[in-house]
Every structure is written in structure tokens, then in C-alpha cells.
């Protein structure tokens, strides 16, 4: 600040100054009340305000404020400062803001990430920056989960912005990307194996400065996946002796216990569903409990998560053909009366 005569240093009150985006007040005006420390220049007609970092961030959060010299004006009251004889400065009015600021130096500092959180139950990640960012500039293809030991990573290319307010960016992950993460047993089993990564240019601040990128940011808060998977579909192909199971998310092949699955023809079965273990027999009219647990393959698909295909044992196939009319040539698989029933979550 440059004055036309010496000022009384102790009289300068920073909070009496507002930085405003227009010279004449209107509905589109954006403003921030200043806060900071005062340092006098070599001459007592010059004073410098070191603006507090929180105020700088408040200014940057205003998209039309202080982006160039024509959007940086000062408005102040008569009690903002006095001269050495205690004469108050002449206040600005709604239509006479002081400025524009000359010279003007725009923000050229790239944003950086301070910390982040990961919640696999909600399928969300949150990043906290050192300054306000522009959420619409986020590039999902530049965002990853990684584990440096061993060196593995998955790009979360389908991530969307759930919210972006000031310095906080909340991201919504997709089941497709989460499945890719969960299929890698070295990723996201703990905070240390679920570090956050962003490429250079992955997001910009409100002034268009792109992030320089970062890697191996261990989340300050980590919530593991606690959502139970759902069986979303099943296909029985008697000709090929195959039972295919589609799940809502990625599954571990080694955890499947097919002997806890029962094929039921609801048009023939006379009992109540679901069946309750233990069963005294392995099959009966309208139902067959699988007795073997052979997993043929696992196929990851972008829609249904993981598909597991089991080869039916010869004895199980014989029981299916004998006790399940819905699986015979007269009633092919897929009819309404064919159902797959599990004993419980195991």
C-alpha cells in the first residue's frame, strides 16, 4: 500500500480492507476480508500486508477475484488507517473501490496434496490440497492406487468427482475399478498397500496451475471393504456339465465351497426355501446338493465382476438329470422354475 503522506503504523487495521473483484459494486461482485500481518517499508508512506494463508485460499476459491489486475480492487473504511496526526483515511464507497492493483502478479504456484483417505466400503477416496482446486479439471486416468512393495498399481480410470469444495476433493470409485484392485491381492489390504498416486497435470487449481504429481501418499484414514458380495446370476449348461456363477464383485477362487450350493426346481420341490443344513441326503425330488467342488475358471468382466465356472462331477450331473425336470431336454436351463440356493454366507 502506498500513501500520499506518512501513516501511523499502529493505526493500520488489516481487517478493515476488503479485496473486491469490481470497482463498482454489483450482484456479480466477489470479495474477501483481508487478514494478515503489517510490515512497513523503507519509507513510512509504504506498508506491506503479508496476507494470511487462510485468506489467500479464500481469495483463490473465488473464481472471479484477483485473477488479473482488472479483478483486484481494495475497499476500506475510514478506520482502516490514520496519518501521524490521527486523521482518518477517506473511505471508499460502493462505487469507488481503489484500484485496479498495479503491478499485479498472478498465482503461479502449483497445488500439492497434503493427505488423503480411502474408504473401500463406500468406494470413495478423498484428497486434501494446500489450496483450492478446480474439480472439473480432474483427470481420472491419472489417478491410481499403488503398492510400492511389491511394485503394483491399478489406474482408477472410471472415477468421478463426488464433490469438490475449496481444498477438498471427494472421489467416487466404480465397482469396475474396485474389482480390478481387489483382484490384485497385493493392493489395498491395508493403508500401506493402498497408497494414492496422481500423474503430473491430473488436476489444476482455480488459477489453472496444474499439480506437479505425487506418488506413494499413504492415506491417513483407510476403511477396508466390508460389503458382502451378492450372487447376481447363475447359468446351468447340462450339455457341457457347467455351472457358471456371476457375482457383484471380484471373488477369490480358493474361497468357493460349491458343496454349499443346491440346485432347486421350484416347480417340483415341496419344501420351504431356503434349504437349511445339514441335509440327510444329497438329492431328492426337485433338488440336488453339489458334492464336488471343482472350479474350472475365473473370468473378470466389466459388468458383473467375477464369473466363476464349475464343472459338475459326473455323479452330480446324473442327479441333476434325474431330479431336476427344469434341466432336462423338455425344459431347458433358464426357465423360471430353476433356482440356485446357498445355505448361508459361507
Coordinates of C-alpha atoms in Angstrom, one line a residue:
X1 CA 0.0 0.0 0.0
X2 CA 1.4 3.4 -1.0
X3 CA 0.0 6.5 0.7
X4 CA 0.4 10.2 -0.1
X5 CA 1.8 11.0 3.4
X6 CA 3.3 9.2 6.3
X7 CA 0.9 6.9 8.2
X8 CA 0.7 5.9 11.9
X9 CA 1.9 2.3 11.8
X10 CA -0.1 1.2 14.8
X11 CA -3.3 2.5 13.3
X12 CA -3.3 0.2 10.2
X13 CA -6.1 -2.4 10.7
X14 CA -5.9 -5.2 8.1
X15 CA -9.4 -6.4 8.7
X16 CA -10.8 -3.0 7.5
X17 CA -9.6 -3.8 4.0
X18 CA -11.6 -6.0 1.5
X19 CA -10.3 -7.3 -1.7
X20 CA -13.1 -7.0 -4.3
X21 CA -13.4 -8.1 -7.9
X22 CA -15.0 -4.9 -9.3
X23 CA -14.6 -1.2 -8.8
X24 CA -18.4 -0.5 -8.7
X25 CA -20.4 -2.9 -6.5
X26 CA -22.9 -5.2 -8.3
X27 CA -24.5 -8.5 -8.0
X28 CA -21.6 -10.4 -9.5
X29 CA -19.0 -8.9 -7.1
X30 CA -16.8 -11.3 -5.2
X31 CA -14.9 -10.1 -2.1
X32 CA -12.8 -11.4 0.8
X33 CA -12.0 -9.6 4.0
X34 CA -8.2 -9.4 4.5
X35 CA -6.3 -10.8 7.4
X36 CA -2.5 -10.9 7.9
X37 CA 0.5 -9.0 9.3
X38 CA 1.7 -5.5 8.5
X39 CA 5.3 -4.7 7.6
X40 CA 6.3 -1.1 7.0
X41 CA 8.5 -0.3 4.0
X42 CA 11.7 1.8 4.0
X43 CA 9.5 4.9 3.9
X44 CA 6.6 5.4 6.3
X45 CA 4.4 6.1 3.3
X46 CA 4.5 2.4 2.3
X47 CA 3.1 -0.6 4.1
X48 CA 3.0 -4.2 3.1
X49 CA 0.3 -6.7 4.2
X50 CA 1.5 -10.3 4.4
X51 CA -1.8 -12.0 3.7
X52 CA -2.6 -15.0 5.9
X53 CA -2.6 -18.3 4.1
X54 CA -6.2 -19.0 5.0
X55 CA -7.1 -15.7 3.4
X56 CA -5.1 -16.4 0.3
X57 CA -7.0 -19.7 0.0
X58 CA -10.3 -17.8 0.4
X59 CA -9.3 -15.5 -2.4
X60 CA -8.3 -18.4 -4.7
X61 CA -11.6 -20.0 -4.0
X62 CA -13.4 -17.1 -5.6
X63 CA -13.2 -17.8 -9.3
X64 CA -13.6 -14.1 -10.4
X65 CA -11.5 -12.5 -7.7
X66 CA -7.8 -11.4 -8.3
X67 CA -7.3 -13.4 -11.4
X68 CA -5.8 -10.4 -13.1
X69 CA -5.3 -6.7 -12.5
X70 CA -8.8 -5.8 -13.5
X71 CA -10.3 -8.1 -10.9
X72 CA -8.3 -6.8 -7.9
X73 CA -9.6 -3.7 -6.1
X74 CA -9.5 -2.6 -2.5
X75 CA -12.4 -1.3 -0.5
X76 CA -11.8 0.0 3.0
X77 CA -13.4 2.0 5.8
X78 CA -12.3 5.3 7.3
X79 CA -10.9 3.4 10.4
X80 CA -8.5 1.4 8.2
X81 CA -5.6 3.7 8.9
X82 CA -4.7 7.3 10.0
X83 CA -1.8 9.6 9.4
X84 CA 0.6 10.6 12.1
X85 CA -1.9 13.3 13.3
X86 CA -4.7 10.7 13.7
X87 CA -6.5 11.9 10.6
X88 CA -8.5 9.0 9.2
X89 CA -8.2 7.9 5.6
X90 CA -11.1 8.8 3.3
X91 CA -13.2 5.7 3.0
X92 CA -14.1 4.1 -0.3
X93 CA -17.7 3.8 -1.3
X94 CA -19.7 1.1 -3.0
X95 CA -18.8 2.6 -6.4
X96 CA -15.3 3.8 -5.7
X97 CA -13.2 0.8 -4.8
X98 CA -9.5 1.7 -5.0
X99 CA -7.6 0.2 -8.0
X100 CA -7.0 -1.7 -10.1
X101 CA -3.9 -3.2 -8.5
X102 CA -0.7 -2.2 -10.3
X103 CA 1.6 -4.1 -10.7
X104 CA -0.3 -7.4 -10.5
X105 CA 1.4 -10.8 -10.2
X106 CA -1.0 -13.8 -10.8
X107 CA -0.8 -17.0 -8.8
X108 CA 1.7 -19.3 -10.4
X109 CA 2.2 -21.9 -7.6
X110 CA 1.2 -25.5 -8.4
X111 CA -1.2 -27.1 -5.9
X112 CA 0.0 -30.1 -3.8
X113 CA -1.7 -32.8 -1.9
X114 CA -1.4 -32.8 1.9
X115 CA -3.1 -36.1 2.7
X116 CA -5.9 -38.3 1.7
X117 CA -8.4 -41.0 2.8
X118 CA -9.6 -44.3 1.2
X119 CA -13.0 -45.9 2.1
X120 CA -13.5 -49.2 0.1
X121 CA -16.8 -49.9 1.8
X122 CA -18.3 -46.6 0.4
X123 CA -16.0 -46.9 -2.6
X124 CA -14.7 -43.4 -2.1
X125 CA -11.4 -41.5 -1.9
X126 CA -10.8 -38.0 -0.6
X127 CA -7.8 -35.8 -1.2
X128 CA -6.9 -32.6 0.7
X129 CA -4.9 -30.0 -1.1
X130 CA -2.9 -27.0 0.2
X131 CA -5.1 -24.6 -1.8
X132 CA -8.5 -24.6 -3.6
X133 CA -8.6 -26.7 -6.7
X134 CA -10.9 -26.8 -9.7
X135 CA -12.7 -30.2 -9.5
X136 CA -13.8 -30.0 -13.1
X137 CA -10.2 -30.3 -14.2
X138 CA -9.7 -33.7 -12.6
X139 CA -8.4 -36.4 -15.0
X140 CA -9.5 -39.9 -13.7
X141 CA -7.0 -41.7 -16.0
X142 CA -4.2 -40.0 -14.0
X143 CA -5.4 -41.4 -10.6
X144 CA -4.1 -44.7 -9.2
X145 CA -3.9 -47.0 -6.1
X146 CA -0.4 -48.4 -5.7
X147 CA 1.8 -50.5 -3.5
X148 CA 5.5 -49.8 -3.8
X149 CA 6.5 -53.2 -2.3
X150 CA 5.8 -55.0 -4.4
X151 CA 5.5 -52.5 -7.3
X152 CA 1.9 -52.9 -8.4
X153 CA -0.8 -50.3 -9.2
X154 CA -4.2 -50.0 -10.8
X155 CA -5.5 -46.9 -12.6
X156 CA -8.9 -45.8 -11.4
X157 CA -9.9 -44.6 -14.8
X158 CA -13.7 -44.5 -14.2
X159 CA -13.6 -42.4 -11.1
X160 CA -15.9 -39.4 -10.9
X161 CA -15.9 -36.3 -8.7
X162 CA -18.5 -36.7 -6.0
X163 CA -17.8 -33.2 -4.6
X164 CA -15.1 -30.6 -4.8
X165 CA -15.2 -27.8 -2.3
X166 CA -12.3 -25.4 -1.8
X167 CA -9.3 -27.6 -0.9
X168 CA -11.2 -31.0 -0.6
X169 CA -11.8 -33.3 -3.5
X170 CA -14.1 -36.3 -2.8
X171 CA -14.0 -39.0 -5.5
X172 CA -16.5 -41.8 -6.2
X173 CA -14.9 -45.0 -7.3
X174 CA -16.7 -47.5 -9.6
X175 CA -17.3 -51.2 -9.0
X176 CA -15.4 -51.9 -12.2
X177 CA -12.2 -50.2 -10.9
X178 CA -12.6 -51.6 -7.4
X179 CA -12.8 -55.1 -8.9
X180 CA -9.5 -54.6 -10.6
X181 CA -8.0 -53.5 -7.3
X182 CA -9.4 -56.4 -5.4
X183 CA -8.3 -59.0 -8.0
X184 CA -4.7 -58.0 -7.1
X185 CA -4.0 -59.5 -3.7
X186 CA -1.1 -57.1 -3.1
X187 CA -3.3 -54.0 -3.3
X188 CA -5.4 -52.2 -0.7
X189 CA -5.4 -54.8 2.1
X190 CA -4.2 -52.0 4.4
X191 CA -3.4 -48.3 4.3
X192 CA 0.3 -49.1 3.5
X193 CA -0.7 -51.2 0.4
X194 CA -3.2 -48.6 -0.9
X195 CA -1.1 -45.5 -1.5
X196 CA -2.6 -42.7 -3.6
X197 CA -0.9 -41.6 -6.8
X198 CA -1.5 -38.8 -9.3
X199 CA 0.2 -38.1 -12.6
X200 CA 1.5 -34.6 -13.4
X201 CA -1.4 -32.5 -14.6
X202 CA -4.1 -34.6 -13.0
X203 CA -5.8 -31.6 -11.6
X204 CA -5.5 -27.8 -11.6
X205 CA -6.0 -25.1 -9.0
X206 CA -8.5 -22.3 -9.6
X207 CA -5.9 -20.3 -11.5
X208 CA -5.1 -23.0 -14.0
X209 CA -1.8 -24.2 -12.3
X210 CA -1.5 -28.0 -12.8
X211 CA -0.4 -30.3 -10.0
X212 CA 3.2 -31.5 -10.3
X213 CA 2.1 -35.0 -9.5
X214 CA 2.9 -37.2 -6.5
X215 CA 3.3 -40.9 -5.6
X216 CA 3.1 -43.2 -2.6
X217 CA 0.9 -41.0 -0.4
X218 CA -0.3 -43.4 2.3
X219 CA -3.9 -42.5 3.3
X220 CA -4.3 -41.0 6.7
X221 CA -7.5 -43.0 7.1
X222 CA -8.2 -46.4 5.5
X223 CA -11.5 -48.3 5.6
X224 CA -11.3 -51.8 4.1
X225 CA -14.1 -53.4 2.0
X226 CA -16.8 -54.7 4.3
X227 CA -19.7 -55.1 1.8
X228 CA -20.9 -58.7 1.4
X229 CA -20.8 -59.9 -2.3
X230 CA -24.1 -60.8 -4.0
X231 CA -24.8 -63.7 -6.4
X232 CA -26.3 -61.8 -9.4
X233 CA -26.7 -64.7 -11.8
X234 CA -26.3 -68.4 -12.5
X235 CA -26.3 -70.4 -15.7
X236 CA -26.6 -74.2 -15.8
X237 CA -25.4 -75.8 -19.0
X238 CA -26.2 -79.6 -18.8
X239 CA -24.7 -80.4 -22.2
X240 CA -21.3 -79.0 -21.1
X241 CA -21.7 -80.0 -17.4
X242 CA -21.0 -76.4 -16.5
X243 CA -22.4 -74.2 -13.7
X244 CA -21.5 -70.5 -14.1
X245 CA -21.9 -68.1 -11.2
X246 CA -21.9 -64.3 -11.7
X247 CA -21.1 -62.2 -8.6
X248 CA -21.5 -58.5 -7.9
X249 CA -17.8 -58.0 -7.3
X250 CA -14.4 -59.7 -7.6
X251 CA -14.2 -63.1 -5.7
X252 CA -11.4 -65.3 -4.6
X253 CA -11.5 -68.7 -6.3
X254 CA -10.0 -70.5 -3.3
X255 CA -12.8 -69.4 -1.1
X256 CA -15.6 -71.0 -3.1
X257 CA -17.3 -74.0 -1.4
X258 CA -19.6 -75.4 -4.1
X259 CA -20.8 -78.1 -1.8
X260 CA -22.9 -75.5 0.0
X261 CA -24.8 -74.8 -3.2
X262 CA -28.2 -76.5 -4.0
X263 CA -29.9 -76.6 -7.4
X264 CA -33.7 -76.4 -7.0
X265 CA -36.6 -76.9 -9.4
X266 CA -39.2 -74.8 -7.6
X267 CA -42.0 -76.4 -9.6
X268 CA -41.1 -79.8 -8.2
X269 CA -39.6 -79.1 -4.7
X270 CA -42.3 -79.2 -2.0
X271 CA -40.3 -77.9 1.0
X272 CA -39.6 -74.3 2.1
X273 CA -36.7 -72.2 0.8
X274 CA -34.0 -71.6 1.5
X275 CA -32.8 -75.1 2.4
X276 CA -31.3 -75.5 5.8
X277 CA -28.2 -77.7 6.5
X278 CA -27.5 -80.3 7.4
X279 CA -29.3 -82.3 4.7
X280 CA -29.8 -86.0 5.4
X281 CA -29.5 -86.8 1.7
X282 CA -27.6 -85.3 -1.3
X283 CA -30.6 -85.0 -3.6
X284 CA -34.4 -85.5 -3.8
X285 CA -37.4 -84.6 -5.8
X286 CA -36.8 -81.1 -7.2
X287 CA -33.4 -80.5 -5.6
X288 CA -29.7 -81.5 -5.8
X289 CA -26.9 -80.6 -3.5
X290 CA -23.5 -80.4 -5.2
X291 CA -21.0 -82.9 -3.7
X292 CA -17.8 -81.9 -5.5
X293 CA -16.0 -78.6 -5.6
X294 CA -14.1 -78.3 -8.9
X295 CA -13.5 -74.7 -10.1
X296 CA -12.8 -74.6 -13.8
X297 CA -12.0 -71.0 -14.4
X298 CA -12.5 -67.4 -13.4
X299 CA -13.3 -64.6 -15.9
X300 CA -13.3 -61.0 -14.9
X301 CA -16.0 -58.9 -16.7
X302 CA -16.6 -55.2 -16.5
X303 CA -20.3 -55.6 -15.8
X304 CA -20.9 -58.4 -13.3
X305 CA -17.5 -58.6 -11.6
X306 CA -16.1 -62.1 -11.5
X307 CA -17.7 -65.1 -13.2
X308 CA -16.8 -68.5 -11.8
X309 CA -17.4 -71.6 -13.9
X310 CA -17.6 -75.0 -12.2
X311 CA -17.5 -78.4 -13.9
X312 CA -20.2 -80.6 -12.5
X313 CA -19.0 -84.0 -11.2
X314 CA -20.4 -87.0 -13.1
X315 CA -22.5 -88.0 -10.1
X316 CA -23.9 -84.5 -9.6
X317 CA -24.7 -84.3 -13.3
X318 CA -26.6 -87.6 -13.0
X319 CA -28.6 -86.3 -10.0
X320 CA -29.4 -83.1 -11.9
X321 CA -30.8 -85.0 -14.9
X322 CA -32.8 -87.3 -12.6
X323 CA -34.3 -84.9 -10.0
X324 CA -34.5 -81.5 -11.9
X325 CA -37.0 -81.6 -14.7
X326 CA -36.1 -77.9 -15.4
X327 CA -32.7 -79.1 -16.5
X328 CA -34.0 -81.8 -19.0
X329 CA -34.4 -81.6 -22.7
X330 CA -38.1 -80.8 -22.2
X331 CA -37.3 -77.7 -20.0
X332 CA -34.0 -76.1 -20.8
X333 CA -32.0 -74.2 -18.3
X334 CA -33.1 -70.6 -17.7
X335 CA -36.8 -71.4 -17.1
X336 CA -38.4 -69.7 -14.2
X337 CA -38.5 -72.8 -12.1
X338 CA -34.7 -73.4 -12.0
X339 CA -33.0 -71.7 -9.0
X340 CA -29.7 -71.8 -7.2
X341 CA -29.8 -71.7 -3.4
X342 CA -26.9 -71.2 -1.0
X343 CA -27.1 -72.4 2.6
X344 CA -25.6 -69.2 4.1
X345 CA -23.0 -66.6 3.5
X346 CA -20.2 -69.2 3.8

